[in-house]
Amino acid sequence: MILAFFRNLFRDLVRQPLRTFLTLSGVTWGTFAVILLLAFGTGIGKQQMKQFRGMGQSIILVFPGQTTMTYNGLPKGRRIQVTPDELPLLQARLPGIRALSPEFISSRNIRHGREQLLNTVRGVDVPFERIRNTIPGQGRFINEYDVEQHRRNCFLGATIAKNLFKGMEPVGKQVMIEGVPFTVVGVMIEKDQNSNYNGMRDTHCAFIPWTTYMTLYGVKYVQNFIVQPSDPALSKQTIAALRNYFGERLGFNPLDKDALFVWDFSDFERQFNVFFTAFNIFLGIIGSFTLLVGGVGVASIMLVVVEERIREIGIKLAVGAKRRAIMWQFFAEANCIILIGGTIGFLLAALLLALLPAKQLEEYIGIPKLNPLVGIVTVLILLAIGTISGLTPARRAAATDPIVALRK
Amino acid sequence: MIEFRNISKVYKMGEVEFVALKGVFITVQKGDFISIMGPSGSGKSTLMNIIGCLDTPSEGSYYLEGKNVSGLTFDQLSTIRNRKVGFVFQNFNLLPYASAYENIELPMLFNGKKGAERKARVDELLEMVGLAPWAKHRPTEMSGGQQQRVAIARALAMDPPIILADEPTGNLDSKSGHEIMEIFSQLWKGGRTILMVTHDPAIAAFSKSTIRLLDGAVQANGIPN
């Protein structure tokens, strides 16, 4: 029975090559489109997330600003200034902070031999490494002795190290920052990052101990500080507690958003995830419509096939086929065509993804991958389309009146 | 075996009603070989279709082997067509893209018979109708007589007690027609009940008796040949 079914199907497909080709191509193209759209969609999402996380995972950035509300008889427009010694107190008083680092930023001349560049210099604390993922590829990051003893040690981003040292080993060498010699203690790994909140991207930065920064450049107040909450889900509560604490201590209304400007990355990440899920659903729907058009093609072709084979249906009914058997035959045939078309589309998409020069495009679109989710979604869509486009012809076939059919 | 009690069949074509059969009573005993004759439009085919459970009567009741089949559903009638009745048509009605073997096998596919069992039965039938060497050939490669023999083998596949033949020799030359009738005679002698529609008195002569129809009514019944 099953063998006879496939023999029939094969015979049908081979008998009319052009029609078979056109029918299959609709489904093939649809599947191809769905898979590529979903693969690129998830690839882009992942790449964006990766670049975004280059700034740090679930961090909270705090920029001291100016008050816009009066507070306890104090006027608006006062500058809020935070000294670095406030930060250890904050961490001691406020639960829910895993790590904390002040940040000082300015543009400085950096020189090694004849190479001289104007790049961003950041004064930071030890936890900065973990908060912002400035992972050393060679050497190490700034450590607690560097901070304690105001050492003139620096940690370089990969690009700036390359530009200054031109392939030479930088660790242990000296660079001049504004004419002051610094020892390179480490170089950061290459890192993807699409933007930065201040100064250049991390790969273009030199990092020095914040204590050294304050002494050398005569700065008293932090430009901003970075908080990493213990639980990203509780970031809102941590921010509220932080505003309350500083409001009382530095004298501003905790509701005054501009006194402390806060950028919550975990919130951003949540929105980002929602956006990309919506984006992928959107792409999936567009792909599904393409596939639906292919399915409509299969349905109309199958209706023609039913009409052509009306005598065959009549004969089968006359020798004892039940209506259900006829219905299943045509339903299964429609689904087989869709399955074949889908498989070809799937293979073509997989081939294209394999041949794509992904490495060269990675920075912009990530690496589009055939992940299991894409596969499952595509199969589900194909099943739905198969059911829709198989049902009408199958029911038409099953409703055949054998007497009328045999007279033809 | 077959009993019609006051069977009528009315076709509606829009406003117009066409009466194909009116108040037909017939009884067919097991082992009968009956010819049904009558001019075109006298209701022969309708009668055959109702006997073969391809069509249902508008009025009256039809008893097959003592069981009333008038109220059965289409799928229940399918089972009866499969097991109780074998059809032979004037234009053979074979599947054009299937081999003789596959055509004969067809009724057994709707019955869940096992592969080996099917093969044994098809081989036996091919042998019986003298077409064993033609098993792999398609109907388009065969003569009319050969095609009709394939059709007879298919009708016998499920070993039904009743054979219904609608002008089985109508598309054949007289020599092939006689060969076909020889097979029917053999089947009848083997104990099967046969009903056959024909125009040709020479063909009707093979049967035991004749029913004459005119304008949807039985004009004469049980005329011995």
XYZ file of C-alpha atoms in Angstrom:
633
model
C 0.000 0.000 0.000
C 2.697 2.439 1.010
C 4.932 1.272 -1.805
C 2.068 1.666 -4.269
C 1.488 5.164 -2.900
C 5.049 6.305 -3.526
C 5.096 4.643 -6.940
C 1.984 6.652 -7.806
C 3.414 9.858 -6.448
C 6.647 9.412 -8.353
C 4.726 8.638 -11.528
C 2.687 11.805 -11.055
C 5.731 13.963 -10.504
C 7.667 12.552 -13.450
C 4.773 12.608 -15.883
C 4.583 16.405 -15.964
C 8.101 17.694 -15.320
C 7.343 21.372 -15.926
C 4.359 21.383 -13.633
C 6.284 19.497 -10.983
C 9.135 21.955 -11.247
C 6.857 24.989 -10.899
C 4.956 23.487 -7.986
C 8.086 22.467 -6.128
C 9.840 25.761 -6.798
C 7.110 27.713 -4.990
C 7.533 25.645 -1.850
C 11.311 25.482 -2.228
C 11.598 29.240 -2.528
C 9.261 29.763 0.422
C 11.233 27.429 2.683
C 14.478 28.953 1.500
C 13.180 32.423 2.373
C 11.865 31.430 5.797
C 15.105 29.757 6.795
C 17.329 32.545 5.557
C 15.221 35.259 7.133
C 15.162 33.487 10.470
C 18.842 32.558 10.335
C 19.874 36.119 9.504
C 17.418 37.513 12.024
C 18.822 35.490 14.909
C 22.382 36.074 13.658
C 21.940 39.833 13.628
C 20.240 39.774 17.018
C 23.064 37.753 18.537
C 25.737 39.962 17.024
C 24.025 43.112 18.258
C 23.695 41.618 21.718
C 27.336 40.568 21.685
C 28.513 44.034 20.657
C 26.201 45.565 23.160
C 27.571 43.344 25.906
C 31.030 44.510 24.927
C 30.131 47.457 27.134
C 29.365 45.119 29.989
C 26.610 42.806 31.027
C 23.654 44.188 32.961
C 25.526 47.222 34.229
C 24.237 50.511 35.590
C 26.030 53.702 34.560
C 25.660 56.707 36.830
C 26.536 60.236 35.675
C 26.394 62.994 38.298
C 24.584 65.999 36.816
C 22.683 69.132 37.860
C 19.573 69.415 40.025
C 16.338 70.529 38.408
C 14.289 70.502 41.602
C 14.613 72.495 44.780
C 15.493 70.506 47.860
C 15.329 71.510 51.526
C 15.537 75.191 50.679
C 18.345 74.683 48.189
C 17.797 76.147 44.687
C 17.742 74.277 41.389
C 20.695 74.110 39.032
C 23.286 72.976 41.532
C 26.012 70.637 40.304
C 26.112 67.264 41.967
C 29.673 66.143 42.479
C 30.819 62.744 43.669
C 34.317 62.201 45.056
C 35.848 58.732 44.606
C 35.903 58.056 48.353
C 32.072 58.141 48.346
C 31.986 54.923 46.368
C 33.348 52.438 48.957
C 30.851 53.932 51.433
C 28.042 53.420 48.936
C 28.984 49.800 48.443
C 29.124 49.236 52.204
C 25.714 50.845 52.792
C 23.734 49.518 49.827
C 22.928 45.820 49.430
C 22.647 44.366 45.935
C 25.877 45.763 44.481
C 28.272 43.142 43.260
C 30.989 45.417 41.919
C 31.664 49.098 41.513
C 34.236 51.264 39.757
C 34.738 54.993 39.298
C 35.641 56.178 35.832
C 37.680 59.197 34.721
C 37.955 59.916 31.015
C 39.907 62.341 28.868
C 41.688 62.530 25.563
C 45.491 62.379 25.869
C 48.585 62.126 23.758
C 50.012 58.636 23.829
C 53.426 57.979 22.337
C 55.753 55.066 21.789
C 58.950 55.802 19.845
C 57.870 57.756 16.779
C 54.222 56.671 16.939
C 52.062 59.286 18.583
C 48.277 59.094 18.893
C 45.550 61.145 20.507
C 43.457 58.552 22.301
C 41.142 58.116 25.243
C 42.673 57.480 28.639
C 40.469 56.029 31.357
C 41.186 56.048 35.053
C 39.459 53.017 36.562
C 39.420 50.666 39.543
C 40.218 46.921 39.623
C 36.581 45.638 39.344
C 36.288 47.492 36.009
C 37.799 44.429 34.339
C 34.917 42.180 35.349
C 32.206 44.791 34.968
C 33.157 45.874 31.460
C 34.714 42.641 30.164
C 38.120 44.171 29.486
C 39.686 40.730 29.362
C 43.482 40.676 29.005
C 44.820 38.788 25.995
C 48.365 39.310 27.192
C 49.599 40.312 30.643
C 47.043 41.483 33.175
C 44.599 44.292 33.955
C 45.223 47.089 36.500
C 45.485 45.475 39.966
C 44.970 46.661 43.536
C 48.674 47.502 44.084
C 48.613 49.744 41.004
C 45.666 51.592 42.550
C 47.030 51.680 46.097
C 50.472 52.912 45.131
C 49.398 55.269 42.320
C 51.578 53.275 39.932
C 52.154 54.475 36.430
C 51.039 51.238 34.831
C 48.665 51.030 31.912
C 46.516 48.443 30.151
C 45.989 48.943 26.398
C 43.107 48.152 24.046
C 44.030 45.834 21.188
C 43.830 48.478 18.440
C 45.864 51.115 20.206
C 48.493 48.479 21.099
C 48.709 47.461 17.446
C 48.973 51.077 16.284
C 51.665 51.979 18.776
C 53.811 48.866 18.708
C 53.348 47.691 15.086
C 53.523 44.019 15.885
C 56.131 44.254 18.632
C 55.390 42.733 22.026
C 53.937 45.633 24.110
C 53.843 44.069 27.602
C 56.731 45.374 29.723
C 57.484 48.267 27.316
C 56.999 51.914 28.082
C 54.563 54.363 26.547
C 54.469 58.104 27.170
C 51.070 59.531 28.162
C 51.233 63.334 28.020
C 55.008 62.963 28.339
C 54.807 60.819 31.458
C 56.218 57.295 31.140
C 53.840 54.369 31.811
C 54.645 50.642 31.793
C 52.320 48.451 29.709
C 51.123 45.613 31.971
C 48.605 44.048 29.610
C 46.732 44.181 26.311
C 43.035 43.498 25.959
C 41.652 40.760 23.646
C 39.912 41.857 20.470
C 36.389 42.738 21.418
C 33.208 43.545 19.529
C 31.543 46.701 20.638
C 29.281 48.935 18.577
C 29.418 52.102 20.660
C 30.657 53.621 23.859
C 29.076 56.101 26.234
C 32.133 58.257 26.576
C 35.323 58.593 24.544
C 36.376 55.951 22.072
C 35.637 52.244 22.056
C 37.538 50.082 24.481
C 39.931 48.795 21.825
C 41.159 52.368 21.337
C 41.614 53.153 25.038
C 44.462 53.100 27.511
C 43.411 52.200 31.058
C 45.338 53.518 34.082
C 44.685 53.325 37.856
C 42.136 55.982 38.887
C 44.435 57.126 41.714
C 47.237 57.824 39.237
C 44.747 59.656 36.999
C 43.619 61.950 39.825
C 47.156 62.797 40.880
C 48.487 63.417 37.379
C 45.586 65.396 35.950
C 44.370 67.107 39.106
C 40.772 65.916 38.977
C 38.690 65.769 42.173
C 35.356 64.351 41.078
C 34.436 61.201 39.154
C 33.011 61.642 35.655
C 30.805 58.656 36.182
C 30.758 55.366 38.006
C 29.660 51.894 37.031
C 27.582 49.635 39.237
C 27.052 45.964 38.620
C 23.992 44.746 40.548
C 24.070 41.269 42.116
C 20.734 40.494 40.479
C 20.012 42.247 37.145
C 16.287 41.622 37.683
C 16.442 43.894 40.734
C 18.259 46.740 38.964
C 15.280 49.092 39.377
C 15.322 48.669 43.155
C 19.087 49.137 43.282
C 18.798 52.381 41.311
C 16.054 53.710 43.583
C 18.111 52.889 46.688
C 21.138 54.551 45.127
C 19.205 57.780 44.421
C 17.811 57.792 47.951
C 21.244 57.324 49.439
C 22.974 60.044 47.429
C 19.983 62.366 47.653
C 20.250 62.407 51.383
C 24.025 62.527 51.449
C 24.608 65.133 48.734
C 21.376 67.042 49.180
C 19.014 66.529 46.266
C 15.516 65.208 45.725
C 15.703 61.441 44.982
C 12.999 61.977 42.356
C 15.207 64.472 40.544
C 16.285 62.392 37.545
C 18.854 64.902 36.347
C 20.779 65.123 39.608
C 22.033 61.619 38.881
C 21.620 60.523 35.308
C 21.277 56.711 35.328
C 21.592 54.383 32.391
C 20.300 50.922 33.171
C 21.733 48.381 30.744
C 19.763 45.446 32.084
C 16.587 47.331 31.311
C 17.990 48.102 27.905
C 18.855 44.455 27.439
C 15.299 43.464 28.237
C 13.955 45.919 25.672
C 16.561 44.762 23.229
C 15.455 41.146 23.648
C 11.818 42.067 23.212
C 12.676 44.028 20.104
C 14.635 41.207 18.517
C 12.006 38.604 19.355
C 9.431 40.837 17.673
C 11.826 41.364 14.764
C 12.245 37.607 14.287
C 8.525 36.981 14.502
C 8.049 39.663 11.873
C 10.621 38.026 9.596
C 9.027 34.639 10.242
C 5.614 35.966 9.245
C 6.980 37.498 6.042
C 8.668 34.190 5.217
C 5.499 32.288 6.040
C 3.536 34.372 3.576
C 6.027 33.517 0.863
C 5.624 29.900 1.808
C 1.857 30.277 1.884
C 1.933 31.431 -1.739
C 3.848 28.234 -2.536
C 1.225 26.279 -0.615
C -1.587 27.875 -2.608
C 0.286 26.762 -5.733
C 0.381 23.195 -4.447
C -3.324 23.347 -3.570
C -4.377 24.553 -7.014
C -2.149 22.023 -8.761
C -3.604 19.275 -6.597
C -7.119 20.379 -7.531
C -6.148 19.978 -11.173
C -4.658 16.576 -10.401
C -7.879 15.502 -8.695
C -9.826 16.576 -11.764
C -7.433 14.670 -14.046
C -7.603 11.558 -11.973
C -11.318 11.564 -11.411
C -11.675 8.211 -13.213
C -8.966 6.681 -11.086
C -10.857 7.876 -8.010
C -14.092 6.456 -9.425
C -12.455 3.084 -10.099
C -10.980 2.951 -6.617
C -14.327 3.799 -5.021
C -16.025 1.165 -7.187
C -13.659 -1.595 -6.046
C -14.201 -0.722 -2.424
C -12.035 2.243 -1.385
C -13.533 4.197 1.474
C -13.795 7.968 1.142
C -11.244 8.276 3.903
C -8.672 6.291 1.895
C -9.069 8.602 -1.118
C -8.828 11.656 1.101
C -5.638 10.411 2.722
C -4.096 9.610 -0.627
C -4.427 13.163 -1.916
C -3.680 14.757 1.424
C -0.494 12.726 1.690
C 0.447 13.535 -1.901
C 0.123 17.275 -1.283
C 2.172 16.935 1.878
C 4.828 14.892 0.104
C 5.209 17.576 -2.556
C 5.552 20.155 0.191
C 7.999 17.939 2.040
C 10.139 17.460 -1.065
C 10.027 21.184 -1.882
C 10.765 22.015 1.728
C 13.724 19.654 1.871
C 15.217 21.127 -1.291
C 14.692 24.641 0.077
C 16.256 23.623 3.372
C 19.296 22.119 1.657
C 19.718 25.157 -0.592
C 19.531 27.476 2.403
C 22.020 25.327 4.330
C 24.338 25.338 1.313
C 24.136 29.105 0.978
C 24.816 29.600 4.669
C 27.784 27.239 4.442
C 29.242 29.048 1.426
C 28.618 32.535 2.774
C 31.836 34.399 3.581
C 30.510 34.798 7.107
C 33.775 35.914 8.648
C 33.934 39.016 6.491
C 30.358 39.952 7.275
C 30.378 39.024 10.921
C 30.915 42.542 12.206
C 27.731 43.770 10.489
C 25.288 40.873 10.468
C 26.771 38.276 12.777
C 26.930 34.647 11.716
C 23.591 33.419 10.372
C 23.116 29.903 11.690
C 20.692 27.058 11.142
C 19.896 26.641 14.790
C 17.353 24.038 15.970
C 14.770 26.723 16.665
C 14.869 27.886 13.034
C 14.486 24.253 11.939
C 11.556 23.569 14.244
C 9.757 26.768 13.299
C 10.206 26.024 9.588
C 8.925 22.466 9.950
C 5.887 23.715 11.876
C 5.131 26.305 9.213
C 5.535 23.658 6.483
C 3.166 21.311 8.331
C 0.579 24.072 8.660
C 0.873 24.971 4.971
C 0.724 21.289 4.007
C -2.460 20.804 5.986
C -4.086 23.884 4.521
C -3.129 23.161 0.929
C -3.771 19.409 1.139
C -7.178 19.497 2.760
C -9.218 21.187 0.013
C -8.090 18.941 -2.868
C -8.296 15.863 -0.657
C -11.867 16.635 0.333
C -12.793 17.400 -3.241
C -11.353 14.019 -4.265
C -13.142 12.153 -1.492
C -16.493 13.716 -2.411
C -16.348 12.276 -5.942
C -19.500 10.505 -7.079
C -18.221 7.196 -8.487
C -21.042 6.909 -11.025
C -20.285 10.320 -12.517
C -16.540 9.642 -12.379
C -16.801 6.304 -14.189
C -18.880 7.777 -16.977
C -16.062 10.204 -17.914
C -29.418 -13.476 -2.526
C -30.590 -10.209 -4.098
C -34.051 -8.874 -3.408
C -35.562 -5.576 -4.611
C -38.742 -4.495 -2.878
C -40.491 -1.682 -4.703
C -37.260 0.086 -5.656
C -37.562 3.509 -7.309
C -34.849 5.888 -8.413
C -35.538 9.500 -9.298
C -32.849 11.869 -10.546
C -33.422 15.554 -10.107
C -31.893 17.840 -12.695
C -32.830 21.300 -11.515
C -36.634 21.534 -11.806
C -36.933 18.460 -13.974
C -37.304 15.026 -12.433
C -36.202 11.971 -14.274
C -37.586 8.637 -13.161
C -34.958 5.950 -13.850
C -36.656 3.129 -12.007
C -40.231 2.863 -10.764
C -41.427 0.242 -8.333
C -39.103 -2.579 -9.303
C -39.436 -5.969 -7.621
C -36.835 -8.548 -8.514
C -35.325 -11.548 -6.811
C -32.068 -13.203 -7.764
C -31.203 -16.593 -6.338
C -27.716 -17.702 -5.521
C -26.108 -19.267 -8.600
C -28.323 -17.418 -11.101
C -26.890 -16.100 -14.383
C -29.208 -13.356 -15.531
C -29.107 -11.037 -18.534
C -30.699 -7.631 -18.215
C -31.918 -6.294 -21.546
C -33.814 -3.266 -22.677
C -33.488 -0.170 -24.847
C -31.280 2.776 -23.891
C -32.668 4.766 -20.991
C -34.738 1.873 -19.700
C -32.890 1.880 -16.370
C -30.443 -1.023 -16.888
C -27.396 0.826 -15.638
C -29.235 2.374 -12.704
C -30.411 -1.091 -11.718
C -26.867 -2.434 -11.912
C -25.478 0.508 -9.914
C -27.990 -0.026 -7.147
C -27.312 -3.779 -7.058
C -23.593 -3.003 -6.914
C -24.101 -0.467 -4.093
C -22.603 2.332 -6.193
C -25.934 4.105 -6.034
C -28.751 4.147 -3.509
C -32.488 3.894 -4.270
C -34.797 6.871 -3.718
C -37.514 4.561 -2.391
C -37.953 0.929 -1.488
C -35.628 -1.520 0.167
C -32.807 -3.627 -1.127
C -31.847 -6.849 0.636
C -28.437 -8.339 -0.101
C -27.886 -11.784 1.402
C -30.888 -11.122 3.632
C -29.558 -7.839 4.936
C -31.198 -4.487 4.223
C -28.500 -2.251 2.716
C -30.741 0.717 1.801
C -29.795 2.804 4.808
C -26.053 2.168 4.931
C -23.443 4.935 4.706
C -21.130 5.348 1.733
C -18.183 3.781 3.566
C -20.270 0.803 4.704
C -21.330 0.330 1.078
C -17.635 0.532 0.111
C -16.984 -2.524 2.230
C -19.827 -4.371 0.508
C -18.517 -3.363 -2.943
C -15.132 -4.614 -1.898
C -16.197 -8.037 -0.617
C -19.547 -8.989 -2.091
C -19.533 -7.582 -5.594
C -17.093 -7.636 -8.517
C -17.653 -5.111 -11.314
C -16.827 -5.607 -14.989
C -17.389 -2.545 -17.176
C -17.912 -2.038 -20.896
C -14.868 0.252 -21.118
C -12.836 -1.928 -18.719
C -12.057 0.987 -16.322
C -8.492 -0.085 -15.632
C -5.933 2.326 -14.179
C -4.037 3.400 -17.331
C -0.672 4.007 -15.636
C -0.653 0.808 -13.615
C 0.392 -2.650 -14.777
C -1.992 -5.584 -15.106
C -0.599 -6.880 -11.824
C -1.249 -3.593 -9.994
C -4.760 -3.337 -11.433
C -5.694 -6.780 -10.178
C -4.122 -6.052 -6.809
C -6.134 -2.831 -6.338
C -9.235 -4.128 -4.455
C -6.988 -5.962 -1.994
C -5.149 -2.726 -1.136
C -8.305 -1.354 0.455
C -8.691 -4.394 2.614
C -5.468 -4.627 4.565
C -4.445 -7.934 3.000
C -0.792 -8.808 3.499
C 1.729 -8.510 0.673
C 2.436 -12.212 0.285
C -1.246 -13.051 0.322
C -1.912 -10.406 -2.326
C 0.871 -11.676 -4.546
C -0.356 -15.280 -4.366
C -3.894 -14.214 -5.265
C -2.838 -11.955 -8.167
C -0.596 -14.695 -9.615
C -3.425 -17.215 -9.327
C -5.853 -14.858 -11.109
C -3.387 -13.966 -13.866
C -2.959 -17.691 -14.471
C -6.711 -18.205 -14.515
C -7.381 -15.564 -17.186
C -4.311 -16.695 -19.150
C -2.319 -13.469 -18.778
C 0.580 -14.590 -16.579
C 3.207 -13.317 -19.087
C 1.445 -9.928 -19.257
C 1.686 -9.111 -15.550
C 4.024 -6.160 -16.010
C 2.242 -4.698 -19.046
C 0.054 -1.667 -18.947
C -3.518 -1.713 -20.275
C -2.456 0.537 -23.189
C -0.164 -2.263 -24.397
C -2.945 -4.868 -24.434
C -5.821 -5.776 -26.720
C -9.402 -5.107 -25.665
C -9.968 -8.777 -24.872
C -6.872 -8.901 -22.718
C -7.884 -5.721 -20.890
C -11.307 -7.151 -20.162
C -9.678 -10.307 -18.810
C -7.590 -8.139 -16.471
C -10.809 -6.429 -15.398
C -12.424 -9.796 -14.685
C -9.406 -10.869 -12.653
C -9.671 -7.620 -10.678
C -13.395 -8.229 -10.073
C -12.500 -11.660 -8.653
C -9.635 -10.452 -6.463
C -11.641 -10.424 -3.237
C -13.494 -13.619 -4.251
C -16.964 -11.990 -4.253
C -20.102 -14.152 -4.611
C -21.675 -11.735 -7.129
C -20.309 -10.544 -10.485
C -21.915 -7.536 -12.152
C -21.060 -6.977 -15.801
C -22.255 -3.909 -17.705
C -22.043 -4.709 -21.445
C -18.805 -6.620 -20.930
C -18.470 -7.429 -24.632
C -19.730 -4.078 -25.933
C -16.273 -2.831 -26.944
C -14.933 -6.176 -28.193
C -14.963 -8.046 -31.467
C -17.139 -11.147 -31.480
C -14.222 -13.577 -31.061
C -12.872 -11.807 -27.944
C -16.469 -11.404 -26.763
C -16.974 -15.132 -26.912
C -13.751 -15.749 -25.023
C -14.945 -13.409 -22.296
C -18.317 -15.141 -22.155
C -16.528 -18.487 -21.812
C -14.848 -17.144 -18.688
C -18.212 -15.956 -17.306
C -19.691 -19.394 -17.964
C -16.829 -20.983 -16.056
C -17.376 -18.605 -13.147
C -21.084 -19.364 -13.120
C -20.358 -23.100 -13.085
C -18.006 -22.396 -10.198
C -21.021 -21.219 -8.182
C -21.001 -17.455 -8.624
C -24.099 -15.361 -9.180
C -23.787 -13.271 -12.356
C -25.860 -10.336 -13.581
C -25.048 -8.946 -17.004
C -26.412 -6.035 -19.012
C -26.339 -6.620 -22.769
C -27.951 -5.596 -26.059
C -26.837 -8.653 -27.921
C -29.156 -11.707 -27.900
C -26.201 -13.935 -28.859
C -24.421 -12.846 -25.663
C -27.594 -13.100 -23.619
C -27.827 -16.678 -24.807
C -24.976 -17.574 -22.463
C -27.115 -16.696 -19.431
C -29.775 -18.765 -17.752
C -32.615 -16.258 -17.896
C -33.380 -12.676 -18.908
C -35.010 -9.652 -17.289
C -36.447 -7.106 -19.722
C -36.733 -3.501 -18.688
C -38.758 -0.726 -20.332
C -39.030 2.869 -19.116
C -37.739 2.008 -15.671
C -40.109 -0.874 -15.051
C -39.712 -4.633 -15.342
C -41.479 -5.705 -18.515
C -40.721 -9.398 -18.259
C -38.850 -11.460 -15.703
C -37.369 -14.916 -15.746
C -37.481 -15.551 -19.485
C -35.461 -18.725 -19.831
C -32.799 -18.819 -22.508
